[in-house]
Amino acid sequence: MAERAVPAPGALLCALLWAAAAAAGGGPGDNPAPGAFGHVYRGAVNISAERVYAFAYRSEPGQVDAVRVYVNSSSENLRYPVLFVVRQQKGVLSWQVPLIFRGLYQRTYNYQEVSRTLCPSEPTPETRPSDQIIFVDIASMAPFNIAYELLVTRLENFQLQTNKAFNFTASPSQPQYFLYKFPQDVDSVIINVVSDAAYPCSVVSVQDIVCPVYDLDHNVEFNGVYQSMTKQAAITVQRKDFPGEQFFVVFVIKPEDYACGGSVPSSIHGNVNRTWNLQRTKNLQVTIVPSIKKSVYVQAMFFSFLSFLSFYLGSVVVAFVHYISTDMKLSVPPGSVSIAGSGMMTSSYPISASSPEGSSYGAIDESSSSGVRQLSSPERRPPAASDTDSSVEEESDFDTMPEIESDKNIIRTKVFLYLSDLSRKDRRIVSKKYKIYFWNIITIAVFYALPVIQLVITYQTVVNVTGNQDICYYNFLCAHPLGVLSAFNNILSNVGHMMLGFLFLLIVLRRDILHRRAMEMKDTYTLDYGIPKHFGLFYAMGIALMMEGVLSACYHVCPNYSNFQFDTSFMYMIAGLCMLKLYQTRHPDINASAYSAYASFAVVISLAVLGVVFGKNDMWFWVIFSMIHVLASLALSTQIYYMGRFKIGECYVGVFRRAVMVLYTDCIQQCSRPMYMDRMVLLIVGNLVNWSFAIFGLLYRPRDFASYILGIFICNLLLYLAFYIIMKLRSSEKLLPIPMFCIVATAVVWAAALYFFFQTLSSWEETPAESREKNRPCILLGFFDDHDVWHFLSAAALFFSFLVLLTLDDDLDTVRRDKIPVF
């Protein structure tokens, strides 16, 4: 069978144009004029005369052809604009000139030059070339002639290539968009867009292959994923999100810069119309690079878990070595006794079997040391079975005993206090008091975390549904999605807080069990020597560390201004619990109750919320907060200095009166040496630090109010810890190898962690576009950025910090409590 002759291409195009002219026949001026690509057409239109141009071209099999239409009109008459309508095979695109954009406060910006890319023709599966035709209609309702210019071109570089940079120029009235197809071996790509100039503000959008393409300022947010941009933008795109395995990258220039942090031009006032042509052009460069493969996700997970599992292994090794050394010491000196949690010591004193567990554990019996006076102690009670006995007297019952009330005022105002003076209460009552810290923080964690998790899930859902990536402040150059999460790496890096928090709970549990066994054996060193062992605050610290990981992960689901308090709330509690634990070490009987402590934390978190809402520019808020800060510092200082207490919930007017009297008698009337010199030095330095924070906040009013409060807590904690260690060394106490190692490790790891913390990768104090200028690529395994390294190191630093508090006074386990000074 003979093949039919194929018509010549030129004949087909002529036939198409002839058919188009016949189909559009009608009145004068309705016949389309054949148009040529790359040729500038000039003419005039009015209410009775319009122009129609027909542009025909041939599309090769499998090829995507894009056409760009440029129009210009010298008319600035908004009543009679020139209307342009472009008809294609499957769509219509229209606009007017002058093209009007609306900005802030309904300001209008008029553009006389407009350039639009037409929705490209879909590649046909046919093996032969296909012929396409485009009609461009130009009309106006003006009763007079309006001149125009028309230029239609075919785009040669419409499809972007992987790892190949492409430069172009765009403006509000001349947006650009390009096509990208996923290569066969690439499942995810990162679109990197850079510009030398911050302004004009622009928007980068990723849209599916759907016509029409939303490429103007007022509709670019209608479809796909988008970001505002100044100098840098980055969007991660996954193949699974686009069934056609291709997408458009759209670039839109905004008529104003306020969305990117810029100001409205000063020359524009009110609703005055201005014609802007090429005054807001921006040079852009786009590069699409492959993202990481799935194997990198697996490597990052293994690295995260194995890194912190090594801490478990190290702890097991230390515990095993401690067990072996303890076993060896048990077999050598027959008179040795065990010290729970700190090894073995040889003693010439027998284990006191007659010392009841429920007795005043701060008192030293005369039978245990000849020639040593017996410390004053309350009347002994009969022994109880365990700490959890329901018959344990409440602390209020103990404190209301008249002899204790009389002793309390005498003992606690002595110039030189010893631990036995402040460890006179029944051990079971005090232990029960500190266990409340543990159970309360679990309750707080559950009620705090559940709404937080629900809220951040809502945030992530809104981001995924709307495509607005300006909601969350990620490091977009290192944001690796997984499932519905946009930045899985920032969440995974918080696993260290949870794993090390749980490890710390296990270490505390081991010490607690050893201590209980020693108590059951009526070990004299456990009953009457060393720092009284109460583990409730340590358990609370472990839970707080785990919750910090949970809430930090929640915050990084969608980090922004309104939920930053989630990341800091338990940091306040960690710092506060550490200070309480330090104080409890030498003041076990008079430390704050769990209820007053957590109530104080609640007040702090409430202030943090108020600071987020009102702390930006409201001077009155900073005045009130600074006054509260200074007054609280003075009240607490007076309690610590004169009464030797840390009662958070009891700030009476008499406290301030007593402070004034002490200041008058000691410093003005007699100029005498303060009665408690060490405490006076600590409190003077502490008040100077806190007053400096108050003055700084009043003058500069930092926007990051949550971090400001956290800085106050951390500085006070470091100050108190430094004071404690200095006083410990001044008292001829020593640091054992383990706490010394923990102190050095804490200092080194905190220094490294803070280095990465101050490598700012984003900032919700600025606009999303300005924040993206700080974005940086990943630095660890191609998966984690600087902030993720901060998460890893800060978790380790907090863990070592907790170990410092846990082991700092192990050297005192063989020292009588009436020989341990209080400071």
CSV table of N, CA, C and O in Angstrom, one decimal, residues 181-273:
chain,number,residue,atom,x,y,z
A,181,LYS,N,12.0,19.2,35.1
A,181,LYS,CA,11.6,17.8,35.2
A,181,LYS,C,12.6,17.1,36.0
A,181,LYS,O,13.8,17.2,35.9
A,182,PHE,N,12.1,16.2,36.9
A,182,PHE,CA,12.9,15.4,37.7
A,182,PHE,C,13.7,14.4,36.8
A,182,PHE,O,13.1,13.7,36.0
A,183,PRO,N,15.0,14.3,37.0
A,183,PRO,CA,15.8,13.2,36.4
A,183,PRO,C,15.3,11.9,37.0
A,183,PRO,O,14.7,11.8,38.0
A,184,GLN,N,15.7,10.8,36.3
A,184,GLN,CA,15.2,9.5,36.7
A,184,GLN,C,15.7,9.1,38.1
A,184,GLN,O,15.0,8.4,38.8
A,185,ASP,N,16.9,9.4,38.4
A,185,ASP,CA,17.5,9.0,39.7
A,185,ASP,C,17.5,10.0,40.8
A,185,ASP,O,18.1,9.8,41.8
A,186,VAL,N,16.6,11.0,40.7
A,186,VAL,CA,16.5,12.0,41.7
A,186,VAL,C,15.1,12.0,42.2
A,186,VAL,O,14.1,12.2,41.5
A,187,ASP,N,15.0,11.9,43.6
A,187,ASP,CA,13.7,11.9,44.2
A,187,ASP,C,13.3,13.3,44.9
A,187,ASP,O,12.2,13.5,45.2
A,188,SER,N,14.4,14.1,45.1
A,188,SER,CA,14.1,15.4,45.8
A,188,SER,C,15.2,16.3,45.3
A,188,SER,O,16.4,16.0,45.1
A,189,VAL,N,14.8,17.6,45.2
A,189,VAL,CA,15.7,18.6,44.8
A,189,VAL,C,15.5,19.9,45.6
A,189,VAL,O,14.5,20.0,46.3
A,190,ILE,N,16.6,20.7,45.7
A,190,ILE,CA,16.5,22.0,46.4
A,190,ILE,C,16.6,23.1,45.3
A,190,ILE,O,17.6,23.1,44.6
A,191,ILE,N,15.7,24.0,45.3
A,191,ILE,CA,15.7,25.2,44.4
A,191,ILE,C,16.4,26.3,45.1
A,191,ILE,O,15.8,26.9,46.1
A,192,ASN,N,17.6,26.6,44.7
A,192,ASN,CA,18.3,27.8,45.4
A,192,ASN,C,18.2,29.0,44.5
A,192,ASN,O,18.5,28.9,43.3
A,193,VAL,N,17.8,30.1,45.0
A,193,VAL,CA,17.6,31.3,44.3
A,193,VAL,C,18.4,32.4,45.0
A,193,VAL,O,18.3,32.5,46.3
A,194,VAL,N,19.3,33.1,44.3
A,194,VAL,CA,20.1,34.2,45.0
A,194,VAL,C,20.0,35.4,44.1
A,194,VAL,O,19.7,35.4,42.9
A,195,SER,N,20.2,36.6,44.8
A,195,SER,CA,20.3,37.9,44.1
A,195,SER,C,21.3,38.7,44.9
A,195,SER,O,21.4,38.6,46.1
A,196,ASP,N,21.9,39.6,44.1
A,196,ASP,CA,22.9,40.5,44.8
A,196,ASP,C,22.2,41.6,45.5
A,196,ASP,O,22.8,42.2,46.5
A,197,ALA,N,21.0,42.0,45.2
A,197,ALA,CA,20.3,43.1,45.8
A,197,ALA,C,19.2,42.5,46.7
A,197,ALA,O,18.5,41.6,46.3
A,198,ALA,N,19.0,43.1,47.9
A,198,ALA,CA,17.9,42.6,48.7
A,198,ALA,C,16.5,43.1,48.2
A,198,ALA,O,15.6,42.3,48.3
A,199,TYR,N,16.5,44.2,47.6
A,199,TYR,CA,15.2,44.8,47.1
A,199,TYR,C,15.3,45.1,45.7
A,199,TYR,O,16.4,45.3,45.2
A,200,PRO,N,14.2,45.0,44.9
A,200,PRO,CA,12.8,44.8,45.4
A,200,PRO,C,12.5,43.4,45.9
A,200,PRO,O,13.1,42.5,45.6
A,201,CYS,N,11.5,43.4,46.8
A,201,CYS,CA,11.1,42.1,47.4
A,201,CYS,C,10.5,41.2,46.3
A,201,CYS,O,9.8,41.7,45.4
A,202,SER,N,10.7,40.0,46.4
A,202,SER,CA,10.2,39.0,45.4
A,202,SER,C,9.6,37.8,46.1
A,202,SER,O,9.8,37.6,47.3
A,203,VAL,N,9.0,37.0,45.3
A,203,VAL,CA,8.3,35.8,45.7
A,203,VAL,C,8.7,34.6,44.8
A,203,VAL,O,8.7,34.8,43.6
A,204,VAL,N,9.1,33.5,45.4
A,204,VAL,CA,9.5,32.3,44.6
A,204,VAL,C,8.4,31.3,44.9
A,204,VAL,O,8.1,31.0,46.1
A,205,SER,N,7.8,30.8,43.8
A,205,SER,CA,6.7,29.8,44.0
A,205,SER,C,7.0,28.6,43.2
A,205,SER,O,7.6,28.6,42.1
A,206,VAL,N,6.6,27.4,43.7
A,206,VAL,CA,6.6,26.2,43.0
A,206,VAL,C,5.2,25.7,42.7
A,206,VAL,O,4.4,25.5,43.7
A,207,GLN,N,4.8,25.5,41.5
A,207,GLN,CA,3.4,25.2,41.1
A,207,GLN,C,3.4,24.0,40.2
A,207,GLN,O,4.3,23.7,39.5
A,208,ASP,N,2.3,23.2,40.3
A,208,ASP,CA,2.1,22.1,39.5
A,208,ASP,C,1.9,22.5,38.0
A,208,ASP,O,1.6,23.7,37.8
A,209,ILE,N,2.0,21.6,37.1
A,209,ILE,CA,1.8,21.9,35.7
A,209,ILE,C,0.3,22.0,35.4
A,209,ILE,O,-0.4,21.1,35.0
A,210,VAL,N,-0.2,23.2,35.8
A,210,VAL,CA,-1.6,23.5,35.6
A,210,VAL,C,-1.8,24.9,35.0
A,210,VAL,O,-1.1,25.8,35.4
A,211,CYS,N,-2.6,25.1,34.0
A,211,CYS,CA,-2.9,26.4,33.5
A,211,CYS,C,-4.2,26.9,34.0
A,211,CYS,O,-5.2,26.1,34.2
A,212,PRO,N,-4.3,28.2,34.3
A,212,PRO,CA,-3.3,29.2,34.1
A,212,PRO,C,-2.2,29.1,35.3
A,212,PRO,O,-2.5,28.6,36.3
A,213,VAL,N,-1.1,29.7,35.0
A,213,VAL,CA,0.0,29.8,36.0
A,213,VAL,C,-0.2,31.1,36.7
A,213,VAL,O,-0.4,32.2,36.1
A,214,TYR,N,-0.2,31.0,38.0
A,214,TYR,CA,-0.4,32.2,38.9
A,214,TYR,C,0.9,33.0,39.0
A,214,TYR,O,1.8,32.6,39.9
A,215,ASP,N,1.1,34.0,38.2
A,215,ASP,CA,2.4,34.7,38.2
A,215,ASP,C,2.3,36.2,38.4
A,215,ASP,O,3.2,36.9,38.0
A,216,LEU,N,1.3,36.6,39.1
A,216,LEU,CA,1.2,38.0,39.4
A,216,LEU,C,1.1,38.2,41.0
A,216,LEU,O,0.8,37.2,41.7
A,217,ASP,N,1.4,39.4,41.5
A,217,ASP,CA,1.5,39.6,42.9
A,217,ASP,C,0.2,39.2,43.6
A,217,ASP,O,0.2,38.7,44.7
A,218,HIS,N,-0.9,39.5,43.0
A,218,HIS,CA,-2.2,39.3,43.7
A,218,HIS,C,-2.7,37.8,43.6
A,218,HIS,O,-3.7,37.5,44.3
A,219,ASN,N,-2.1,37.0,42.8
A,219,ASN,CA,-2.6,35.6,42.7
A,219,ASN,C,-1.5,34.5,42.9
A,219,ASN,O,-1.8,33.3,42.8
A,220,VAL,N,-0.2,34.9,43.1
A,220,VAL,CA,0.9,33.9,43.2
A,220,VAL,C,0.7,33.0,44.4
A,220,VAL,O,1.2,31.9,44.4
A,221,GLU,N,-0.1,33.4,45.4
A,221,GLU,CA,-0.2,32.6,46.6
A,221,GLU,C,-1.4,31.7,46.5
A,221,GLU,O,-1.7,30.9,47.4
A,222,PHE,N,-2.1,31.7,45.3
A,222,PHE,CA,-3.3,30.8,45.2
A,222,PHE,C,-2.9,29.3,45.0
A,222,PHE,O,-3.8,28.5,45.1
A,223,ASN,N,-1.7,29.0,44.6
A,223,ASN,CA,-1.4,27.6,44.2
A,223,ASN,C,0.0,27.3,44.5
A,223,ASN,O,0.9,28.2,44.5
A,224,GLY,N,0.3,26.1,45.0
A,224,GLY,CA,1.6,25.6,45.2
A,224,GLY,C,2.3,26.1,46.5
A,224,GLY,O,1.6,26.5,47.4
A,225,VAL,N,3.6,26.1,46.5
A,225,VAL,CA,4.4,26.4,47.7
A,225,VAL,C,5.1,27.7,47.3
A,225,VAL,O,5.7,27.8,46.2
A,226,TYR,N,5.2,28.6,48.3
A,226,TYR,CA,5.9,29.9,48.0
A,226,TYR,C,6.6,30.5,49.2
A,226,TYR,O,6.3,30.2,50.3
A,227,GLN,N,7.6,31.3,48.9
A,227,GLN,CA,8.4,32.0,49.9
A,227,GLN,C,8.6,33.4,49.4
A,227,GLN,O,8.8,33.7,48.2
A,228,SER,N,8.7,34.4,50.3
A,228,SER,CA,9.2,35.7,50.0
A,228,SER,C,10.7,35.7,50.1
A,228,SER,O,11.3,34.8,50.7
A,229,MET,N,11.3,36.7,49.4
A,229,MET,CA,12.8,36.6,49.2
A,229,MET,C,13.3,38.0,49.1
A,229,MET,O,12.8,38.9,48.5
A,230,THR,N,14.5,38.2,49.7
A,230,THR,CA,15.3,39.3,49.5
A,230,THR,C,16.6,39.0,48.7
A,230,THR,O,16.6,39.2,47.5
A,231,LYS,N,17.6,38.4,49.4
A,231,LYS,CA,18.8,37.9,48.7
A,231,LYS,C,18.9,36.4,48.5
A,231,LYS,O,19.7,36.0,47.7
A,232,GLN,N,18.1,35.7,49.2
A,232,GLN,CA,18.2,34.2,49.1
A,232,GLN,C,16.9,33.5,49.5
A,232,GLN,O,16.2,34.0,50.3
A,233,ALA,N,16.7,32.4,48.7
A,233,ALA,CA,15.5,31.6,49.0
A,233,ALA,C,15.9,30.2,48.6
A,233,ALA,O,16.8,29.9,47.8
A,234,ALA,N,15.3,29.2,49.3
A,234,ALA,CA,15.5,27.8,49.0
A,234,ALA,C,14.2,27.0,49.3
A,234,ALA,O,13.6,27.2,50.4
A,235,ILE,N,13.8,26.2,48.4
A,235,ILE,CA,12.6,25.4,48.5
A,235,ILE,C,13.0,23.9,48.2
A,235,ILE,O,13.6,23.7,47.1
A,236,THR,N,12.7,23.0,49.1
A,236,THR,CA,12.9,21.6,48.8
A,236,THR,C,11.6,21.0,48.2
A,236,THR,O,10.5,21.2,48.7
A,237,VAL,N,11.8,20.3,47.1
A,237,VAL,CA,10.7,19.8,46.3
A,237,VAL,C,10.9,18.3,46.2
A,237,VAL,O,12.0,17.9,45.8
A,238,GLN,N,9.9,17.5,46.5
A,238,GLN,CA,10.0,16.0,46.4
A,238,GLN,C,9.2,15.5,45.2
A,238,GLN,O,8.1,16.1,44.9
A,239,ARG,N,9.7,14.5,44.5
A,239,ARG,CA,9.1,14.0,43.4
A,239,ARG,C,7.6,13.5,43.7
A,239,ARG,O,6.7,13.6,42.8
A,240,LYS,N,7.5,12.9,44.9
A,240,LYS,CA,6.2,12.3,45.2
A,240,LYS,C,5.0,13.3,45.2
A,240,LYS,O,3.9,12.9,45.2
A,241,ASP,N,5.4,14.6,45.4
A,241,ASP,CA,4.3,15.6,45.5
A,241,ASP,C,3.8,16.1,44.1
A,241,ASP,O,2.9,16.8,44.0
A,242,PHE,N,4.5,15.6,43.0
A,242,PHE,CA,4.1,16.0,41.7
A,242,PHE,C,4.0,14.7,40.8
A,242,PHE,O,5.0,14.1,40.4
A,243,PRO,N,2.7,14.3,40.6
A,243,PRO,CA,2.5,13.0,39.8
A,243,PRO,C,3.1,13.1,38.4
A,243,PRO,O,3.6,12.0,37.9
A,244,GLY,N,3.2,14.3,37.8
A,244,GLY,CA,3.7,14.4,36.5
A,244,GLY,C,5.3,14.5,36.5
A,244,GLY,O,5.9,14.6,35.4
A,245,GLU,N,5.9,14.4,37.7
A,245,GLU,CA,7.3,14.5,37.9
A,245,GLU,C,7.9,15.7,37.2
A,245,GLU,O,9.1,15.7,36.7
A,246,GLN,N,7.2,16.8,37.2
A,246,GLN,CA,7.7,18.1,36.7
A,246,GLN,C,6.9,19.2,37.4
A,246,GLN,O,5.8,19.0,37.9
A,247,PHE,N,7.4,20.4,37.4
A,247,PHE,CA,6.7,21.5,38.0
A,247,PHE,C,7.3,22.8,37.5
A,247,PHE,O,8.3,22.9,36.8
A,248,PHE,N,6.5,23.9,37.7
A,248,PHE,CA,6.9,25.3,37.3
A,248,PHE,C,7.6,26.0,38.5
A,248,PHE,O,7.1,25.8,39.7
A,249,VAL,N,8.6,26.7,38.3
A,249,VAL,CA,9.3,27.6,39.3
A,249,VAL,C,8.9,29.0,38.8
A,249,VAL,O,9.4,29.5,37.8
A,250,VAL,N,8.1,29.7,39.7
A,250,VAL,CA,7.6,31.0,39.3
A,250,VAL,C,8.3,32.1,40.1
A,250,VAL,O,8.5,31.9,41.4
A,251,PHE,N,8.6,33.2,39.5
A,251,PHE,CA,9.3,34.3,40.2
A,251,PHE,C,8.5,35.6,39.9
A,251,PHE,O,8.3,36.0,38.8
A,252,VAL,N,8.1,36.2,41.1
A,252,VAL,CA,7.2,37.4,41.0
A,252,VAL,C,7.9,38.4,41.9
A,252,VAL,O,8.4,38.2,43.0
A,253,ILE,N,7.9,39.7,41.3
A,253,ILE,CA,8.5,40.8,42.0
A,253,ILE,C,7.3,41.6,42.6
A,253,ILE,O,6.3,41.9,41.9
A,254,LYS,N,7.4,41.9,43.9
A,254,LYS,CA,6.2,42.6,44.6
A,254,LYS,C,6.4,44.1,44.3
A,254,LYS,O,7.5,44.6,44.2
A,255,PRO,N,5.2,44.8,44.2
A,255,PRO,CA,5.3,46.2,44.0
A,255,PRO,C,5.8,47.1,45.2
A,255,PRO,O,6.2,48.2,45.0
A,256,GLU,N,5.8,46.5,46.4
A,256,GLU,CA,6.3,47.2,47.6
A,256,GLU,C,7.2,46.2,48.3
A,256,GLU,O,7.1,45.0,48.1
A,257,ASP,N,8.0,46.7,49.3
A,257,ASP,CA,9.0,45.9,50.0
A,257,ASP,C,8.6,45.6,51.4
A,257,ASP,O,9.4,45.0,52.1
A,258,TYR,N,7.4,46.1,51.9
A,258,TYR,CA,7.1,46.0,53.3
A,258,TYR,C,7.1,44.5,53.7
A,258,TYR,O,7.4,44.1,54.9
A,259,ALA,N,6.6,43.6,52.8
A,259,ALA,CA,6.5,42.2,53.1
A,259,ALA,C,7.9,41.6,53.4
A,259,ALA,O,8.0,40.6,54.1
A,260,CYS,N,9.0,42.2,52.9
A,260,CYS,CA,10.3,41.7,53.1
A,260,CYS,C,11.1,42.5,54.1
A,260,CYS,O,12.3,42.4,54.3
A,261,GLY,N,10.4,43.4,54.8
A,261,GLY,CA,11.1,44.2,55.8
A,261,GLY,C,11.5,45.6,55.4
A,261,GLY,O,12.0,46.4,56.1
A,262,GLY,N,11.2,45.9,54.1
A,262,GLY,CA,11.5,47.2,53.6
A,262,GLY,C,10.4,48.2,53.9
A,262,GLY,O,9.4,47.9,54.5
A,263,SER,N,10.7,49.5,53.5
A,263,SER,CA,9.7,50.5,53.8
A,263,SER,C,9.0,50.9,52.5
A,263,SER,O,9.5,50.7,51.4
A,264,VAL,N,7.9,51.5,52.6
A,264,VAL,CA,7.2,52.0,51.5
A,264,VAL,C,7.9,53.3,50.9
A,264,VAL,O,8.4,54.1,51.7
A,265,PRO,N,8.1,53.4,49.6
A,265,PRO,CA,8.8,54.5,49.0
A,265,PRO,C,8.3,55.8,49.5
A,265,PRO,O,7.1,56.1,49.6
A,266,SER,N,9.2,56.7,49.9
A,266,SER,CA,8.7,58.0,50.5
A,266,SER,C,8.1,58.9,49.5
A,266,SER,O,7.3,59.8,49.9
A,267,SER,N,8.3,58.7,48.2
A,267,SER,CA,7.7,59.5,47.2
A,267,SER,C,6.3,59.2,46.9
A,267,SER,O,5.6,59.9,46.2
A,268,ILE,N,5.8,58.1,47.5
A,268,ILE,CA,4.4,57.7,47.3
A,268,ILE,C,3.6,58.2,48.5
A,268,ILE,O,3.9,57.8,49.6
A,269,HIS,N,2.6,58.9,48.3
A,269,HIS,CA,1.7,59.4,49.4
A,269,HIS,C,0.3,59.1,49.0
A,269,HIS,O,-0.2,59.4,47.9
A,270,GLY,N,-0.4,58.6,50.0
A,270,GLY,CA,-1.8,58.4,49.8
A,270,GLY,C,-2.1,57.5,48.6
A,270,GLY,O,-1.5,56.5,48.4
A,271,ASN,N,-3.1,57.8,47.9
A,271,ASN,CA,-3.6,57.0,46.7
A,271,ASN,C,-3.1,57.6,45.4
A,271,ASN,O,-3.6,57.3,44.4
A,272,VAL,N,-2.0,58.3,45.4
A,272,VAL,CA,-1.5,58.9,44.2
A,272,VAL,C,-1.0,57.8,43.3
A,272,VAL,O,-0.3,56.9,43.7
A,273,ASN,N,-1.4,57.8,42.0
A,273,ASN,CA,-0.9,56.8,41.1
A,273,ASN,C,0.4,57.2,40.5
A,273,ASN,O,0.7,58.4,40.2
